[in-house]
Amino acid sequence: MKTLKNIKIVLVVMIMTTMTTIAQDKKRNNIDNSNIALQGYSPVSYLDLGIAQRGNKEYKSEHEKVVYYFTSKEQKSKFDKNPKQYLPQYGGFCAFGVYAGAKFRPDPNKFVVKDGKYFLFLYNIELDAQQLWLAENNHKKLVAKANSNWEKLRNTYN
């Protein structure tokens, strides 16, 4: 009887730990319910080619429980060798939103590549966050503020 009680306690702790880990992934990363990042766009295309390309589920990798798609076996291989190099800034949330203190889902076609990193931006009928970022004409200042805000936002839900 005591053993059964101990097993139940261990199972509850394991379930709670797993749920916390999954919740943190969704807090820190702009992912869908399948844990797919960047709405299926290739992180390697952004950084290496400077273009937004939708990946193919045939070429996918998982890094820290987040799934990334690529356009080719070569892109997948590059990512697998150094995944941290290819991760989007701010977990794939809108860089201007993070700068302003909030998390927004970006349009995967709106991005800026600078200093070996890529930043994604919200775009809709009312707001083009990429243009607001570029109009500031001070990338370093925006990044410094966004980095500071990200420390507070990374563990919050959007």
mmCIF file with all atom_site columns, C-alpha atoms in Angstrom:
data_model
loop_
_atom_site.group_PDB
_atom_site.id
_atom_site.type_symbol
_atom_site.label_atom_id
_atom_site.label_alt_id
_atom_site.label_comp_id
_atom_site.label_asym_id
_atom_site.label_entity_id
_atom_site.label_seq_id
_atom_site.pdbx_PDB_ins_code
_atom_site.Cartn_x
_atom_site.Cartn_y
_atom_site.Cartn_z
_atom_site.occupancy
_atom_site.B_iso_or_equiv
_atom_site.pdbx_formal_charge
_atom_site.auth_seq_id
_atom_site.auth_comp_id
_atom_site.auth_asym_id
_atom_site.auth_atom_id
_atom_site.pdbx_PDB_model_num
ATOM 1   C CA . MET A 1 1   ? 0.000  0.000  0.000   1.00 0.00 ? 1   MET A CA 1
ATOM 2   C CA . LYS A 1 2   ? 2.801  2.396  0.905   1.00 0.00 ? 2   LYS A CA 1
ATOM 3   C CA . THR A 1 3   ? 4.597  1.515  -2.349  1.00 0.00 ? 3   THR A CA 1
ATOM 4   C CA . LEU A 1 4   ? 1.466  2.297  -4.378  1.00 0.00 ? 4   LEU A CA 1
ATOM 5   C CA . LYS A 1 5   ? 1.187  5.686  -2.654  1.00 0.00 ? 5   LYS A CA 1
ATOM 6   C CA . ASN A 1 6   ? 4.855  6.433  -3.453  1.00 0.00 ? 6   ASN A CA 1
ATOM 7   C CA . ILE A 1 7   ? 4.318  5.458  -7.096  1.00 0.00 ? 7   ILE A CA 1
ATOM 8   C CA . LYS A 1 8   ? 1.325  7.825  -7.320  1.00 0.00 ? 8   LYS A CA 1
ATOM 9   C CA . ILE A 1 9   ? 3.395  10.672 -5.869  1.00 0.00 ? 9   ILE A CA 1
ATOM 10  C CA . VAL A 1 10  ? 6.220  10.021 -8.345  1.00 0.00 ? 10  VAL A CA 1
ATOM 11  C CA . LEU A 1 11  ? 3.749  9.944  -11.266 1.00 0.00 ? 11  LEU A CA 1
ATOM 12  C CA . VAL A 1 12  ? 2.131  13.222 -10.188 1.00 0.00 ? 12  VAL A CA 1
ATOM 13  C CA . VAL A 1 13  ? 5.547  14.907 -9.914  1.00 0.00 ? 13  VAL A CA 1
ATOM 14  C CA . MET A 1 14  ? 6.556  13.575 -13.361 1.00 0.00 ? 14  MET A CA 1
ATOM 15  C CA . ILE A 1 15  ? 3.336  14.811 -14.966 1.00 0.00 ? 15  ILE A CA 1
ATOM 16  C CA . MET A 1 16  ? 3.672  18.239 -13.360 1.00 0.00 ? 16  MET A CA 1
ATOM 17  C CA . THR A 1 17  ? 7.301  18.517 -14.471 1.00 0.00 ? 17  THR A CA 1
ATOM 18  C CA . THR A 1 18  ? 6.411  17.551 -18.048 1.00 0.00 ? 18  THR A CA 1
ATOM 19  C CA . MET A 1 19  ? 3.517  20.024 -18.178 1.00 0.00 ? 19  MET A CA 1
ATOM 20  C CA . THR A 1 20  ? 5.724  22.804 -16.804 1.00 0.00 ? 20  THR A CA 1
ATOM 21  C CA . THR A 1 21  ? 8.391  22.068 -19.415 1.00 0.00 ? 21  THR A CA 1
ATOM 22  C CA . ILE A 1 22  ? 5.827  22.114 -22.246 1.00 0.00 ? 22  ILE A CA 1
ATOM 23  C CA . ALA A 1 23  ? 4.309  25.350 -20.913 1.00 0.00 ? 23  ALA A CA 1
ATOM 24  C CA . GLN A 1 24  ? 7.744  26.966 -20.799 1.00 0.00 ? 24  GLN A CA 1
ATOM 25  C CA . ASP A 1 25  ? 8.396  25.920 -24.398 1.00 0.00 ? 25  ASP A CA 1
ATOM 26  C CA . LYS A 1 26  ? 5.175  27.645 -25.449 1.00 0.00 ? 26  LYS A CA 1
ATOM 27  C CA . LYS A 1 27  ? 6.059  30.706 -23.393 1.00 0.00 ? 27  LYS A CA 1
ATOM 28  C CA . ARG A 1 28  ? 9.580  31.079 -24.796 1.00 0.00 ? 28  ARG A CA 1
ATOM 29  C CA . ASN A 1 29  ? 8.856  30.031 -28.366 1.00 0.00 ? 29  ASN A CA 1
ATOM 30  C CA . ASN A 1 30  ? 6.306  31.159 -30.887 1.00 0.00 ? 30  ASN A CA 1
ATOM 31  C CA . ILE A 1 31  ? 5.143  27.653 -31.803 1.00 0.00 ? 31  ILE A CA 1
ATOM 32  C CA . ASP A 1 32  ? 1.885  26.091 -32.907 1.00 0.00 ? 32  ASP A CA 1
ATOM 33  C CA . ASN A 1 33  ? 0.154  23.165 -31.184 1.00 0.00 ? 33  ASN A CA 1
ATOM 34  C CA . SER A 1 34  ? 2.490  20.744 -32.981 1.00 0.00 ? 34  SER A CA 1
ATOM 35  C CA . ASN A 1 35  ? 5.530  22.589 -31.583 1.00 0.00 ? 35  ASN A CA 1
ATOM 36  C CA . ILE A 1 36  ? 6.437  23.782 -35.089 1.00 0.00 ? 36  ILE A CA 1
ATOM 37  C CA . ALA A 1 37  ? 8.429  27.013 -35.086 1.00 0.00 ? 37  ALA A CA 1
ATOM 38  C CA . LEU A 1 38  ? 8.426  29.825 -37.645 1.00 0.00 ? 38  LEU A CA 1
ATOM 39  C CA . GLN A 1 39  ? 5.122  28.628 -39.105 1.00 0.00 ? 39  GLN A CA 1
ATOM 40  C CA . GLY A 1 40  ? 7.155  26.010 -40.954 1.00 0.00 ? 40  GLY A CA 1
ATOM 41  C CA . TYR A 1 41  ? 9.642  28.436 -42.519 1.00 0.00 ? 41  TYR A CA 1
ATOM 42  C CA . SER A 1 42  ? 13.312 27.466 -42.621 1.00 0.00 ? 42  SER A CA 1
ATOM 43  C CA . PRO A 1 43  ? 15.579 29.199 -40.082 1.00 0.00 ? 43  PRO A CA 1
ATOM 44  C CA . VAL A 1 44  ? 18.572 28.489 -42.331 1.00 0.00 ? 44  VAL A CA 1
ATOM 45  C CA . SER A 1 45  ? 16.968 30.323 -45.267 1.00 0.00 ? 45  SER A CA 1
ATOM 46  C CA . TYR A 1 46  ? 16.548 33.462 -43.181 1.00 0.00 ? 46  TYR A CA 1
ATOM 47  C CA . LEU A 1 47  ? 20.114 33.586 -41.971 1.00 0.00 ? 47  LEU A CA 1
ATOM 48  C CA . ASP A 1 48  ? 22.135 32.093 -44.835 1.00 0.00 ? 48  ASP A CA 1
ATOM 49  C CA . LEU A 1 49  ? 20.083 33.237 -47.824 1.00 0.00 ? 49  LEU A CA 1
ATOM 50  C CA . GLY A 1 50  ? 18.311 36.324 -46.471 1.00 0.00 ? 50  GLY A CA 1
ATOM 51  C CA . ILE A 1 51  ? 14.946 35.059 -47.725 1.00 0.00 ? 51  ILE A CA 1
ATOM 52  C CA . ALA A 1 52  ? 11.847 33.514 -46.200 1.00 0.00 ? 52  ALA A CA 1
ATOM 53  C CA . GLN A 1 53  ? 11.287 29.993 -47.523 1.00 0.00 ? 53  GLN A CA 1
ATOM 54  C CA . ARG A 1 54  ? 8.711  27.535 -46.309 1.00 0.00 ? 54  ARG A CA 1
ATOM 55  C CA . GLY A 1 55  ? 10.388 24.317 -45.228 1.00 0.00 ? 55  GLY A CA 1
ATOM 56  C CA . ASN A 1 56  ? 9.373  20.780 -46.034 1.00 0.00 ? 56  ASN A CA 1
ATOM 57  C CA . LYS A 1 57  ? 8.257  18.350 -43.336 1.00 0.00 ? 57  LYS A CA 1
ATOM 58  C CA . GLU A 1 58  ? 10.503 15.764 -44.980 1.00 0.00 ? 58  GLU A CA 1
ATOM 59  C CA . TYR A 1 59  ? 13.477 17.787 -43.673 1.00 0.00 ? 59  TYR A CA 1
ATOM 60  C CA . LYS A 1 60  ? 12.848 18.551 -40.040 1.00 0.00 ? 60  LYS A CA 1
ATOM 61  C CA . SER A 1 61  ? 14.809 18.691 -36.817 1.00 0.00 ? 61  SER A CA 1
ATOM 62  C CA . GLU A 1 62  ? 13.878 19.064 -33.207 1.00 0.00 ? 62  GLU A CA 1
ATOM 63  C CA . HIS A 1 63  ? 15.836 21.315 -30.869 1.00 0.00 ? 63  HIS A CA 1
ATOM 64  C CA . GLU A 1 64  ? 14.783 21.732 -27.236 1.00 0.00 ? 64  GLU A CA 1
ATOM 65  C CA . LYS A 1 65  ? 11.344 20.235 -28.013 1.00 0.00 ? 65  LYS A CA 1
ATOM 66  C CA . VAL A 1 66  ? 10.726 22.707 -30.844 1.00 0.00 ? 66  VAL A CA 1
ATOM 67  C CA . VAL A 1 67  ? 10.412 21.461 -34.448 1.00 0.00 ? 67  VAL A CA 1
ATOM 68  C CA . TYR A 1 68  ? 12.040 23.294 -37.361 1.00 0.00 ? 68  TYR A CA 1
ATOM 69  C CA . TYR A 1 69  ? 11.485 22.611 -41.074 1.00 0.00 ? 69  TYR A CA 1
ATOM 70  C CA . PHE A 1 70  ? 14.064 23.067 -43.839 1.00 0.00 ? 70  PHE A CA 1
ATOM 71  C CA . THR A 1 71  ? 14.082 23.237 -47.620 1.00 0.00 ? 71  THR A CA 1
ATOM 72  C CA . SER A 1 72  ? 16.747 20.581 -48.082 1.00 0.00 ? 72  SER A CA 1
ATOM 73  C CA . LYS A 1 73  ? 18.871 17.894 -46.468 1.00 0.00 ? 73  LYS A CA 1
ATOM 74  C CA . GLU A 1 74  ? 21.809 20.331 -46.569 1.00 0.00 ? 74  GLU A CA 1
ATOM 75  C CA . GLN A 1 75  ? 19.913 22.973 -44.606 1.00 0.00 ? 75  GLN A CA 1
ATOM 76  C CA . LYS A 1 76  ? 18.864 20.396 -42.018 1.00 0.00 ? 76  LYS A CA 1
ATOM 77  C CA . SER A 1 77  ? 22.475 19.281 -41.671 1.00 0.00 ? 77  SER A CA 1
ATOM 78  C CA . LYS A 1 78  ? 23.687 22.874 -41.157 1.00 0.00 ? 78  LYS A CA 1
ATOM 79  C CA . PHE A 1 79  ? 21.080 23.424 -38.463 1.00 0.00 ? 79  PHE A CA 1
ATOM 80  C CA . ASP A 1 80  ? 21.847 20.123 -36.736 1.00 0.00 ? 80  ASP A CA 1
ATOM 81  C CA . LYS A 1 81  ? 25.538 21.037 -36.518 1.00 0.00 ? 81  LYS A CA 1
ATOM 82  C CA . ASN A 1 82  ? 24.859 24.374 -34.783 1.00 0.00 ? 82  ASN A CA 1
ATOM 83  C CA . PRO A 1 83  ? 21.181 24.898 -33.943 1.00 0.00 ? 83  PRO A CA 1
ATOM 84  C CA . LYS A 1 84  ? 21.715 27.881 -31.630 1.00 0.00 ? 84  LYS A CA 1
ATOM 85  C CA . GLN A 1 85  ? 23.168 29.882 -34.525 1.00 0.00 ? 85  GLN A CA 1
ATOM 86  C CA . TYR A 1 86  ? 19.889 29.524 -36.429 1.00 0.00 ? 86  TYR A CA 1
ATOM 87  C CA . LEU A 1 87  ? 17.336 30.159 -33.701 1.00 0.00 ? 87  LEU A CA 1
ATOM 88  C CA . PRO A 1 88  ? 15.144 33.232 -34.201 1.00 0.00 ? 88  PRO A CA 1
ATOM 89  C CA . GLN A 1 89  ? 15.571 36.130 -31.834 1.00 0.00 ? 89  GLN A CA 1
ATOM 90  C CA . TYR A 1 90  ? 13.027 36.356 -29.003 1.00 0.00 ? 90  TYR A CA 1
ATOM 91  C CA . GLY A 1 91  ? 11.738 32.850 -29.597 1.00 0.00 ? 91  GLY A CA 1
ATOM 92  C CA . GLY A 1 92  ? 10.314 33.877 -32.951 1.00 0.00 ? 92  GLY A CA 1
ATOM 93  C CA . PHE A 1 93  ? 8.050  36.599 -31.557 1.00 0.00 ? 93  PHE A CA 1
ATOM 94  C CA . CYS A 1 94  ? 7.892  40.073 -33.123 1.00 0.00 ? 94  CYS A CA 1
ATOM 95  C CA . ALA A 1 95  ? 11.111 41.942 -32.310 1.00 0.00 ? 95  ALA A CA 1
ATOM 96  C CA . PHE A 1 96  ? 9.378  45.329 -32.251 1.00 0.00 ? 96  PHE A CA 1
ATOM 97  C CA . GLY A 1 97  ? 6.712  43.947 -29.935 1.00 0.00 ? 97  GLY A CA 1
ATOM 98  C CA . VAL A 1 98  ? 9.381  42.668 -27.545 1.00 0.00 ? 98  VAL A CA 1
ATOM 99  C CA . TYR A 1 99  ? 11.074 46.084 -27.754 1.00 0.00 ? 99  TYR A CA 1
ATOM 100 C CA . ALA A 1 100 ? 7.712  47.636 -26.783 1.00 0.00 ? 100 ALA A CA 1
ATOM 101 C CA . GLY A 1 101 ? 7.212  45.106 -23.975 1.00 0.00 ? 101 GLY A CA 1
ATOM 102 C CA . ALA A 1 102 ? 4.770  42.593 -25.489 1.00 0.00 ? 102 ALA A CA 1
ATOM 103 C CA . LYS A 1 103 ? 4.727  39.350 -27.464 1.00 0.00 ? 103 LYS A CA 1
ATOM 104 C CA . PHE A 1 104 ? 3.106  39.276 -30.889 1.00 0.00 ? 104 PHE A CA 1
ATOM 105 C CA . ARG A 1 105 ? 3.069  36.593 -33.566 1.00 0.00 ? 105 ARG A CA 1
ATOM 106 C CA . PRO A 1 106 ? 4.975  37.832 -36.597 1.00 0.00 ? 106 PRO A CA 1
ATOM 107 C CA . ASP A 1 107 ? 4.444  37.451 -40.299 1.00 0.00 ? 107 ASP A CA 1
ATOM 108 C CA . PRO A 1 108 ? 7.222  35.022 -41.329 1.00 0.00 ? 108 PRO A CA 1
ATOM 109 C CA . ASN A 1 109 ? 7.821  37.094 -44.466 1.00 0.00 ? 109 ASN A CA 1
ATOM 110 C CA . LYS A 1 110 ? 8.669  40.231 -42.484 1.00 0.00 ? 110 LYS A CA 1
ATOM 111 C CA . PHE A 1 111 ? 12.181 40.018 -41.081 1.00 0.00 ? 111 PHE A CA 1
ATOM 112 C CA . VAL A 1 112 ? 15.564 41.714 -40.797 1.00 0.00 ? 112 VAL A CA 1
ATOM 113 C CA . VAL A 1 113 ? 18.939 39.950 -40.834 1.00 0.00 ? 113 VAL A CA 1
ATOM 114 C CA . LYS A 1 114 ? 21.660 41.854 -39.003 1.00 0.00 ? 114 LYS A CA 1
ATOM 115 C CA . ASP A 1 115 ? 24.853 40.936 -37.158 1.00 0.00 ? 115 ASP A CA 1
ATOM 116 C CA . GLY A 1 116 ? 24.404 37.211 -37.807 1.00 0.00 ? 116 GLY A CA 1
ATOM 117 C CA . LYS A 1 117 ? 20.882 37.119 -36.344 1.00 0.00 ? 117 LYS A CA 1
ATOM 118 C CA . TYR A 1 118 ? 17.395 37.437 -37.718 1.00 0.00 ? 118 TYR A CA 1
ATOM 119 C CA . PHE A 1 119 ? 14.454 39.315 -36.266 1.00 0.00 ? 119 PHE A CA 1
ATOM 120 C CA . LEU A 1 120 ? 10.822 38.694 -37.195 1.00 0.00 ? 120 LEU A CA 1
ATOM 121 C CA . PHE A 1 121 ? 8.041  41.292 -37.272 1.00 0.00 ? 121 PHE A CA 1
ATOM 122 C CA . LEU A 1 122 ? 4.292  41.632 -36.999 1.00 0.00 ? 122 LEU A CA 1
ATOM 123 C CA . TYR A 1 123 ? 2.521  42.757 -40.141 1.00 0.00 ? 123 TYR A CA 1
ATOM 124 C CA . ASN A 1 124 ? -1.191 43.313 -40.565 1.00 0.00 ? 124 ASN A CA 1
ATOM 125 C CA . ILE A 1 125 ? -3.559 45.835 -42.102 1.00 0.00 ? 125 ILE A CA 1
ATOM 126 C CA . GLU A 1 126 ? -2.940 48.315 -39.272 1.00 0.00 ? 126 GLU A CA 1
ATOM 127 C CA . LEU A 1 127 ? 0.737  47.841 -38.450 1.00 0.00 ? 127 LEU A CA 1
ATOM 128 C CA . ASP A 1 128 ? 4.001  47.083 -40.211 1.00 0.00 ? 128 ASP A CA 1
ATOM 129 C CA . ALA A 1 129 ? 6.373  46.553 -37.273 1.00 0.00 ? 129 ALA A CA 1
ATOM 130 C CA . GLN A 1 130 ? 9.336  45.946 -39.581 1.00 0.00 ? 130 GLN A CA 1
ATOM 131 C CA . GLN A 1 131 ? 8.968  49.471 -40.989 1.00 0.00 ? 131 GLN A CA 1
ATOM 132 C CA . LEU A 1 132 ? 8.706  50.920 -37.477 1.00 0.00 ? 132 LEU A CA 1
ATOM 133 C CA . TRP A 1 133 ? 11.939 49.114 -36.514 1.00 0.00 ? 133 TRP A CA 1
ATOM 134 C CA . LEU A 1 134 ? 13.762 50.302 -39.626 1.00 0.00 ? 134 LEU A CA 1
ATOM 135 C CA . ALA A 1 135 ? 12.431 53.876 -39.268 1.00 0.00 ? 135 ALA A CA 1
ATOM 136 C CA . GLU A 1 136 ? 14.090 54.140 -35.846 1.00 0.00 ? 136 GLU A CA 1
ATOM 137 C CA . ASN A 1 137 ? 17.425 53.784 -37.671 1.00 0.00 ? 137 ASN A CA 1
ATOM 138 C CA . ASN A 1 138 ? 19.107 52.602 -34.461 1.00 0.00 ? 138 ASN A CA 1
ATOM 139 C CA . HIS A 1 139 ? 19.256 48.810 -34.503 1.00 0.00 ? 139 HIS A CA 1
ATOM 140 C CA . LYS A 1 140 ? 21.620 48.542 -31.522 1.00 0.00 ? 140 LYS A CA 1
ATOM 141 C CA . LYS A 1 141 ? 19.380 50.645 -29.271 1.00 0.00 ? 141 LYS A CA 1
ATOM 142 C CA . LEU A 1 142 ? 16.288 48.663 -30.262 1.00 0.00 ? 142 LEU A CA 1
ATOM 143 C CA . VAL A 1 143 ? 18.049 45.330 -29.702 1.00 0.00 ? 143 VAL A CA 1
ATOM 144 C CA . ALA A 1 144 ? 19.408 46.416 -26.315 1.00 0.00 ? 144 ALA A CA 1
ATOM 145 C CA . LYS A 1 145 ? 15.912 47.376 -25.107 1.00 0.00 ? 145 LYS A CA 1
ATOM 146 C CA . ALA A 1 146 ? 14.317 44.259 -26.651 1.00 0.00 ? 146 ALA A CA 1
ATOM 147 C CA . ASN A 1 147 ? 16.963 42.042 -25.010 1.00 0.00 ? 147 ASN A CA 1
ATOM 148 C CA . SER A 1 148 ? 16.234 43.644 -21.647 1.00 0.00 ? 148 SER A CA 1
ATOM 149 C CA . ASN A 1 149 ? 12.474 43.225 -22.112 1.00 0.00 ? 149 ASN A CA 1
ATOM 150 C CA . TRP A 1 150 ? 12.908 39.625 -23.286 1.00 0.00 ? 150 TRP A CA 1
ATOM 151 C CA . GLU A 1 151 ? 14.371 38.676 -19.917 1.00 0.00 ? 151 GLU A CA 1
ATOM 152 C CA . LYS A 1 152 ? 11.007 39.594 -18.367 1.00 0.00 ? 152 LYS A CA 1
ATOM 153 C CA . LEU A 1 153 ? 8.780  38.346 -21.224 1.00 0.00 ? 153 LEU A CA 1
ATOM 154 C CA . ARG A 1 154 ? 10.385 34.989 -21.977 1.00 0.00 ? 154 ARG A CA 1
ATOM 155 C CA . ASN A 1 155 ? 8.514  33.214 -19.201 1.00 0.00 ? 155 ASN A CA 1
ATOM 156 C CA . THR A 1 156 ? 5.126  34.825 -19.808 1.00 0.00 ? 156 THR A CA 1
ATOM 157 C CA . TYR A 1 157 ? 2.329  33.809 -22.140 1.00 0.00 ? 157 TYR A CA 1
ATOM 158 C CA . ASN A 1 158 ? 1.657  36.072 -25.098 1.00 0.00 ? 158 ASN A CA 1
#
